[in-house]
PDB file of C-alpha atoms and ligand atoms in Angstrom:
ATOM      1  CA  UNK A  63     -43.714 140.101 378.573  1.00 92.00           C
ATOM      2  CA  UNK A  64     -44.653 138.924 375.108  1.00 96.00           C
ATOM      3  CA  UNK A  65     -42.270 136.999 372.848  1.00 97.00           C
ATOM      4  CA  UNK A  66     -42.898 136.445 369.138  1.00 97.00           C
ATOM      5  CA  UNK A  67     -40.811 135.114 366.304  1.00 97.00           C
ATOM      6  CA  UNK A  68     -41.054 137.267 363.192  1.00 97.00           C
ATOM      7  CA  UNK A  69     -42.058 135.347 360.086  1.00 95.00           C
ATOM      8  CA  UNK A  70     -42.230 136.142 356.396  1.00 94.00           C
ATOM      9  CA  UNK A  71     -45.888 137.258 356.571  1.00 93.00           C
ATOM     10  CA  UNK A  72     -44.886 140.024 359.013  1.00 93.00           C
ATOM     11  CA  UNK A  73     -42.453 141.589 356.547  1.00 94.00           C
ATOM     12  CA  UNK A  74     -42.237 143.575 353.326  1.00 92.00           C
ATOM     13  CA  UNK A  75     -40.446 142.216 350.260  1.00 90.00           C
ATOM     14  CA  UNK A  76     -37.103 143.550 351.519  1.00 90.00           C
ATOM     15  CA  UNK A  77     -37.341 141.464 354.713  1.00 89.00           C
ATOM     16  CA  UNK A  78     -38.102 144.392 357.032  1.00 95.00           C
ATOM     17  CA  UNK A  79     -40.889 143.809 359.554  1.00 97.00           C
ATOM     18  CA  UNK A  80     -43.829 146.219 359.108  1.00 96.00           C
ATOM     19  CA  UNK A  81     -44.058 148.979 361.713  1.00 95.00           C
ATOM     20  CA  UNK A  82     -47.747 148.170 362.038  1.00 95.00           C
ATOM     21  CA  UNK A  83     -46.918 144.586 363.037  1.00 96.00           C
ATOM     22  CA  UNK A  84     -44.692 145.877 365.829  1.00 97.00           C
ATOM     23  CA  UNK A  85     -47.356 148.407 366.896  1.00 97.00           C
ATOM     24  CA  UNK A  86     -50.015 145.693 367.113  1.00 97.00           C
ATOM     25  CA  UNK A  87     -47.759 143.579 369.322  1.00 98.00           C
ATOM     26  CA  UNK A  88     -47.032 146.630 371.504  1.00 98.00           C
ATOM     27  CA  UNK A  89     -50.777 147.200 371.872  1.00 98.00           C
ATOM     28  CA  UNK A  90     -51.253 143.562 372.912  1.00 98.00           C
ATOM     29  CA  UNK A  91     -48.400 143.690 375.421  1.00 98.00           C
ATOM     30  CA  UNK A  92     -49.705 146.992 376.850  1.00 98.00           C
ATOM     31  CA  UNK A  93     -53.227 145.583 377.076  1.00 98.00           C
ATOM     32  CA  UNK A  94     -52.019 142.495 378.937  1.00 98.00           C
ATOM     33  CA  UNK A  95     -50.025 144.604 381.428  1.00 98.00           C
ATOM     34  CA  UNK A  96     -53.062 146.842 381.989  1.00 98.00           C
ATOM     35  CA  UNK A  97     -55.426 143.883 382.497  1.00 98.00           C
ATOM     36  CA  UNK A  98     -53.023 142.271 384.959  1.00 98.00           C
ATOM     37  CA  UNK A  99     -52.721 145.526 386.878  1.00 98.00           C
ATOM     38  CA  UNK A 100     -56.389 146.528 386.917  1.00 98.00           C
ATOM     39  CA  UNK A 101     -57.963 143.031 386.991  1.00 97.00           C
ATOM     40  CA  UNK A 102     -60.558 144.317 384.547  1.00 97.00           C
ATOM     41  CA  UNK A 103     -60.968 144.537 380.825  1.00 97.00           C
ATOM     42  CA  UNK A 104     -59.333 147.508 379.166  1.00 98.00           C
ATOM     43  CA  UNK A 105     -59.412 149.507 375.955  1.00 98.00           C
ATOM     44  CA  UNK A 106     -56.675 151.470 374.274  1.00 98.00           C
ATOM     45  CA  UNK A 107     -57.610 155.145 374.567  1.00 95.00           C
ATOM     46  CA  UNK A 108     -54.491 156.601 372.966  1.00 93.00           C
ATOM     47  CA  UNK A 109     -51.012 155.878 371.705  1.00 93.00           C
ATOM     48  CA  UNK A 110     -48.766 158.716 372.722  1.00 86.00           C
ATOM     49  CA  UNK A 111     -45.593 157.831 370.957  1.00 86.00           C
ATOM     50  CA  UNK A 112     -44.199 154.935 368.992  1.00 94.00           C
ATOM     51  CA  UNK A 113     -40.504 155.232 368.319  1.00 96.00           C
ATOM     52  CA  UNK A 114     -38.694 152.921 365.904  1.00 96.00           C
ATOM     53  CA  UNK A 115     -34.993 152.972 366.751  1.00 97.00           C
ATOM     54  CA  UNK A 116     -33.702 150.118 364.606  1.00 96.00           C
ATOM     55  CA  UNK A 117     -35.259 147.868 361.929  1.00 96.00           C
ATOM     56  CA  UNK A 118     -36.585 144.399 362.782  1.00 97.00           C
ATOM     57  CA  UNK A 119     -35.896 141.587 360.304  1.00 96.00           C
ATOM     58  CA  UNK A 120     -37.518 138.291 359.340  1.00 96.00           C
ATOM     59  CA  UNK A 121     -36.198 135.617 361.735  1.00 96.00           C
ATOM     60  CA  UNK A 122     -35.765 138.011 364.679  1.00 97.00           C
ATOM     61  CA  UNK A 123     -37.204 137.031 368.044  1.00 98.00           C
ATOM     62  CA  UNK A 124     -39.154 139.998 369.385  1.00 98.00           C
ATOM     63  CA  UNK A 125     -39.537 140.569 373.115  1.00 98.00           C
ATOM     64  CA  UNK A 126     -42.041 143.179 374.276  1.00 98.00           C
ATOM     65  CA  UNK A 127     -41.736 144.262 377.881  1.00 98.00           C
ATOM     66  CA  UNK A 128     -44.696 146.283 379.165  1.00 98.00           C
ATOM     67  CA  UNK A 129     -44.976 148.163 382.472  1.00 97.00           C
ATOM     68  CA  UNK A 130     -47.662 150.309 384.030  1.00 98.00           C
ATOM     69  CA  UNK A 131     -45.831 153.600 384.574  1.00 98.00           C
ATOM     70  CA  UNK A 132     -48.597 155.635 386.170  1.00 98.00           C
ATOM     71  CA  UNK A 133     -52.245 155.381 387.126  1.00 98.00           C
ATOM     72  CA  UNK A 134     -54.821 158.176 387.258  1.00 97.00           C
ATOM     73  CA  UNK A 135     -58.501 157.548 387.971  1.00 97.00           C
ATOM     74  CA  UNK A 136     -59.620 155.100 385.297  1.00 98.00           C
ATOM     75  CA  UNK A 137     -56.670 155.330 382.934  1.00 97.00           C
ATOM     76  CA  UNK A 138     -53.088 154.202 383.105  1.00 98.00           C
ATOM     77  CA  UNK A 139     -49.980 154.745 381.026  1.00 98.00           C
ATOM     78  CA  UNK A 140     -48.212 151.592 379.914  1.00 98.00           C
ATOM     79  CA  UNK A 141     -44.684 151.829 378.539  1.00 98.00           C
ATOM     80  CA  UNK A 142     -43.553 149.120 376.124  1.00 98.00           C
ATOM     81  CA  UNK A 143     -39.960 148.351 375.232  1.00 98.00           C
ATOM     82  CA  UNK A 144     -39.245 146.292 372.127  1.00 98.00           C
ATOM     83  CA  UNK A 145     -36.071 144.204 371.828  1.00 98.00           C
ATOM     84  CA  UNK A 146     -35.154 142.111 368.796  1.00 98.00           C
ATOM     85  CA  UNK A 147     -32.784 139.178 369.061  1.00 98.00           C
ATOM     86  CA  UNK A 148     -31.054 137.437 366.191  1.00 97.00           C
ATOM     87  CA  UNK A 149     -31.413 133.863 367.479  1.00 96.00           C
ATOM     88  CA  UNK A 150     -28.414 132.650 365.467  1.00 96.00           C
ATOM     89  CA  UNK A 151     -25.939 135.136 366.947  1.00 97.00           C
ATOM     90  CA  UNK A 152     -27.720 135.904 370.225  1.00 97.00           C
ATOM     91  CA  UNK A 153     -27.239 139.615 369.502  1.00 97.00           C
ATOM     92  CA  UNK A 154     -30.063 141.729 370.910  1.00 98.00           C
ATOM     93  CA  UNK A 155     -31.061 145.298 369.971  1.00 98.00           C
ATOM     94  CA  UNK A 156     -33.442 147.781 371.540  1.00 98.00           C
ATOM     95  CA  UNK A 157     -35.565 148.470 368.441  1.00 98.00           C
ATOM     96  CA  UNK A 158     -38.412 150.590 369.757  1.00 97.00           C
ATOM     97  CA  UNK A 159     -40.533 152.030 372.540  1.00 97.00           C
ATOM     98  CA  UNK A 160     -44.133 153.097 372.881  1.00 97.00           C
ATOM     99  CA  UNK A 161     -46.496 154.640 375.426  1.00 97.00           C
ATOM    100  CA  UNK A 162     -50.145 153.623 375.542  1.00 97.00           C
ATOM    101  CA  UNK A 163     -53.033 155.048 377.548  1.00 97.00           C
ATOM    102  CA  UNK A 164     -55.303 152.192 378.557  1.00 98.00           C
ATOM    103  CA  UNK A 165     -58.692 152.702 380.242  1.00 98.00           C
ATOM    104  CA  UNK A 166     -60.223 150.074 382.560  1.00 98.00           C
ATOM    105  CA  UNK A 167     -63.877 149.230 381.943  1.00 98.00           C
ATOM    106  CA  UNK A 168     -66.482 147.701 384.250  1.00 97.00           C
ATOM    107  CA  UNK A 169     -69.021 145.032 383.297  1.00 96.00           C
ATOM    108  CA  UNK A 170     -71.235 147.694 381.675  1.00 97.00           C
ATOM    109  CA  UNK A 171     -68.381 148.984 379.549  1.00 97.00           C
ATOM    110  CA  UNK A 172     -68.001 152.175 381.605  1.00 98.00           C
ATOM    111  CA  UNK A 173     -64.611 153.523 382.736  1.00 98.00           C
ATOM    112  CA  UNK A 174     -63.842 152.218 386.229  1.00 98.00           C
ATOM    113  CA  UNK A 175     -61.208 153.114 388.808  1.00 98.00           C
ATOM    114  CA  UNK A 176     -57.798 151.467 388.746  1.00 98.00           C
ATOM    115  CA  UNK A 177     -55.647 150.535 391.781  1.00 97.00           C
ATOM    116  CA  UNK A 178     -52.588 152.704 392.392  1.00 96.00           C
ATOM    117  CA  UNK A 179     -49.268 151.596 391.002  1.00 96.00           C
ATOM    118  CA  UNK A 180     -46.561 150.837 393.588  1.00 93.00           C
ATOM    119  CA  UNK A 181     -43.466 153.018 393.237  1.00 94.00           C
ATOM    120  CA  UNK A 182     -40.551 151.128 394.735  1.00 94.00           C
ATOM    121  CA  UNK A 183     -37.397 152.684 393.310  1.00 96.00           C
ATOM    122  CA  UNK A 184     -35.985 155.729 391.533  1.00 97.00           C
ATOM    123  CA  UNK A 185     -36.506 154.303 388.063  1.00 96.00           C
ATOM    124  CA  UNK A 186     -40.215 153.762 388.718  1.00 96.00           C
ATOM    125  CA  UNK A 187     -40.387 157.241 390.197  1.00 97.00           C
ATOM    126  CA  UNK A 188     -38.837 158.703 387.029  1.00 97.00           C
ATOM    127  CA  UNK A 189     -41.205 156.725 384.774  1.00 96.00           C
ATOM    128  CA  UNK A 190     -44.225 157.964 386.755  1.00 97.00           C
ATOM    129  CA  UNK A 191     -42.967 161.549 386.615  1.00 97.00           C
ATOM    130  CA  UNK A 192     -42.410 161.390 382.856  1.00 96.00           C
ATOM    131  CA  UNK A 193     -45.836 159.780 382.353  1.00 96.00           C
ATOM    132  CA  UNK A 194     -47.334 162.754 384.171  1.00 96.00           C
ATOM    133  CA  UNK A 195     -45.610 165.132 381.720  1.00 95.00           C
ATOM    134  CA  UNK A 196     -46.942 163.190 378.721  1.00 94.00           C
ATOM    135  CA  UNK A 197     -50.478 163.246 380.166  1.00 94.00           C
ATOM    136  CA  UNK A 198     -50.314 166.986 380.846  1.00 95.00           C
ATOM    137  CA  UNK A 199     -49.097 167.621 377.282  1.00 93.00           C
ATOM    138  CA  UNK A 200     -51.766 165.366 375.802  1.00 90.00           C
ATOM    139  CA  UNK A 201     -54.608 166.999 377.721  1.00 90.00           C
ATOM    140  CA  UNK A 202     -53.309 170.504 377.000  1.00 93.00           C
ATOM    141  CA  UNK A 203     -53.126 169.696 373.287  1.00 92.00           C
ATOM    142  CA  UNK A 204     -56.642 168.234 373.308  1.00 90.00           C
ATOM    143  CA  UNK A 205     -58.046 171.320 375.078  1.00 93.00           C
ATOM    144  CA  UNK A 206     -56.257 173.684 372.691  1.00 95.00           C
ATOM    145  CA  UNK A 207     -57.533 171.842 369.618  1.00 96.00           C
ATOM    146  CA  UNK A 208     -61.070 171.781 371.003  1.00 95.00           C
ATOM    147  CA  UNK A 209     -60.906 175.502 371.787  1.00 95.00           C
ATOM    148  CA  UNK A 210     -59.707 176.159 368.221  1.00 96.00           C
ATOM    149  CA  UNK A 211     -62.831 174.396 366.958  1.00 95.00           C
ATOM    150  CA  UNK A 212     -65.056 176.321 369.348  1.00 92.00           C
ATOM    151  CA  UNK A 213     -65.797 173.183 371.399  1.00 88.00           C
ATOM    152  CA  UNK A 214     -65.775 173.057 375.214  1.00 73.00           C
TER     153      UNK A 214
HETATM  154  C1  COA B 551     -61.458 155.403 376.056  1.00 50.89           C
HETATM  155  C2  COA B 551     -62.923 155.631 376.351  1.00 50.89           C
HETATM  156  C3  COA B 551     -63.461 154.462 377.188  1.00 50.89           C
HETATM  157  C4  COA B 551     -63.032 156.934 377.161  1.00 50.89           C
HETATM  158  O1  COA B 551     -64.384 157.202 377.295  1.00 50.89           O
HETATM  159  P1  COA B 551     -64.920 158.633 377.831  1.00 50.89           P
HETATM  160  O2  COA B 551     -66.372 158.656 377.622  1.00 50.89           O
HETATM  161  O3  COA B 551     -64.071 159.732 377.280  1.00 50.89           O
HETATM  162  O4  COA B 551     -64.683 158.455 379.368  1.00 50.89           O
HETATM  163  P2  COA B 551     -64.159 159.502 380.429  1.00 50.89           P
HETATM  164  O5  COA B 551     -64.358 160.908 379.992  1.00 50.89           O
HETATM  165  O6  COA B 551     -64.745 159.042 381.751  1.00 50.89           O
HETATM  166  O7  COA B 551     -62.588 159.213 380.459  1.00 50.89           O
HETATM  167  C5  COA B 551     -62.108 158.008 380.994  1.00 50.89           C
HETATM  168  C6  COA B 551     -60.605 158.075 381.031  1.00 50.89           C
HETATM  169  O8  COA B 551     -60.120 158.020 379.698  1.00 50.89           O
HETATM  170  C7  COA B 551     -59.173 159.038 379.512  1.00 50.89           C
HETATM  171  N1  COA B 551     -59.231 159.452 378.109  1.00 50.89           N
HETATM  172  C8  COA B 551     -60.318 159.723 377.379  1.00 50.89           C
HETATM  173  N2  COA B 551     -59.961 160.082 376.134  1.00 50.89           N
HETATM  174  C9  COA B 551     -58.628 160.018 376.084  1.00 50.89           C
HETATM  175  C10 COA B 551     -57.670 160.275 375.083  1.00 50.89           C
HETATM  176  N3  COA B 551     -58.013 160.658 373.860  1.00 50.89           N
HETATM  177  N4  COA B 551     -56.376 160.113 375.377  1.00 50.89           N
HETATM  178  C11 COA B 551     -56.005 159.704 376.604  1.00 50.89           C
HETATM  179  N5  COA B 551     -56.855 159.445 377.619  1.00 50.89           N
HETATM  180  C12 COA B 551     -58.160 159.607 377.342  1.00 50.89           C
HETATM  181  C13 COA B 551     -59.629 160.162 380.422  1.00 50.89           C
HETATM  182  O9  COA B 551     -58.557 161.041 380.739  1.00 50.89           O
HETATM  183  C14 COA B 551     -60.072 159.361 381.633  1.00 50.89           C
HETATM  184  O10 COA B 551     -58.930 159.009 382.426  1.00 50.89           O
HETATM  185  P3  COA B 551     -58.914 159.259 384.038  1.00 50.89           P
HETATM  186  O11 COA B 551     -60.213 158.703 384.572  1.00 50.89           O
HETATM  187  O12 COA B 551     -57.762 158.441 384.517  1.00 50.89           O
HETATM  188  O13 COA B 551     -58.754 160.708 384.245  1.00 50.89           O
HETATM  189  C15 COA B 551     -63.777 155.757 375.044  1.00 50.89           C
HETATM  190  O14 COA B 551     -63.383 156.920 374.336  1.00 50.89           O
HETATM  191  C16 COA B 551     -63.655 154.550 374.151  1.00 50.89           C
HETATM  192  O15 COA B 551     -64.283 153.524 374.394  1.00 50.89           O
HETATM  193  N6  COA B 551     -62.861 154.675 373.078  1.00 50.89           N
HETATM  194  C17 COA B 551     -62.680 153.568 372.153  1.00 50.89           C
HETATM  195  C18 COA B 551     -61.606 152.618 372.680  1.00 50.89           C
HETATM  196  C19 COA B 551     -61.287 151.565 371.667  1.00 50.89           C
HETATM  197  O16 COA B 551     -62.162 151.033 371.003  1.00 50.89           O
HETATM  198  N7  COA B 551     -59.999 151.245 371.543  1.00 50.89           N
HETATM  199  C20 COA B 551     -59.538 150.368 370.531  1.00 50.89           C
HETATM  200  C21 COA B 551     -59.334 151.142 369.289  1.00 50.89           C
HETATM  201  S1  COA B 551     -59.169 150.137 367.879  1.00 50.89           S
END
């Protein structure tokens, strides 16, 4: 979990926090979750989806909760949930979600295998199942685009 208070330098002139600021924090939270899971260094291979549900404002306290949803051979999907709290009122809103594919690297910078993720309840089972759908879609899209360019 990553917690950050949103300051004036994170915002536009209307007081809205830049989407890119939130994305960077999501990437950091996802990276930390992936490092903790794999016990190796990781790189971001892809961002599948970043959804902004509600604006974030200057003064909000942002909490980013990252979980490894599924693991394949060297890659893993990390889901990140973003919540923004107005510290004066205590009101909290779910403001966004994102899915990152992180790849574990060995000492030589080559992709290396990642330990399995433990599935302990129905929610984790659903997250792993949905991660599998996103991966299948992503790979199918990549193959189709490559085929359209005459690449193998
Ligand atoms: C990610 C990276 C290590 C993959 O290297 P590669 O030579 O394609 O390695 P591989 O073919 O062995 O693939 C390794 C894993 O990455 C996954 N992968 C590769 N490209 C991917 C993509 N575009 N989207 C999602 N996953 C991808 C593969 O599916 C594979 O996962 P698996 O082992 O669990 O099946 C390499 O492309 C890289 O270093 N990219 C730059 C990363 C970076 O700098 N990130 C920060 C950006 S600012």
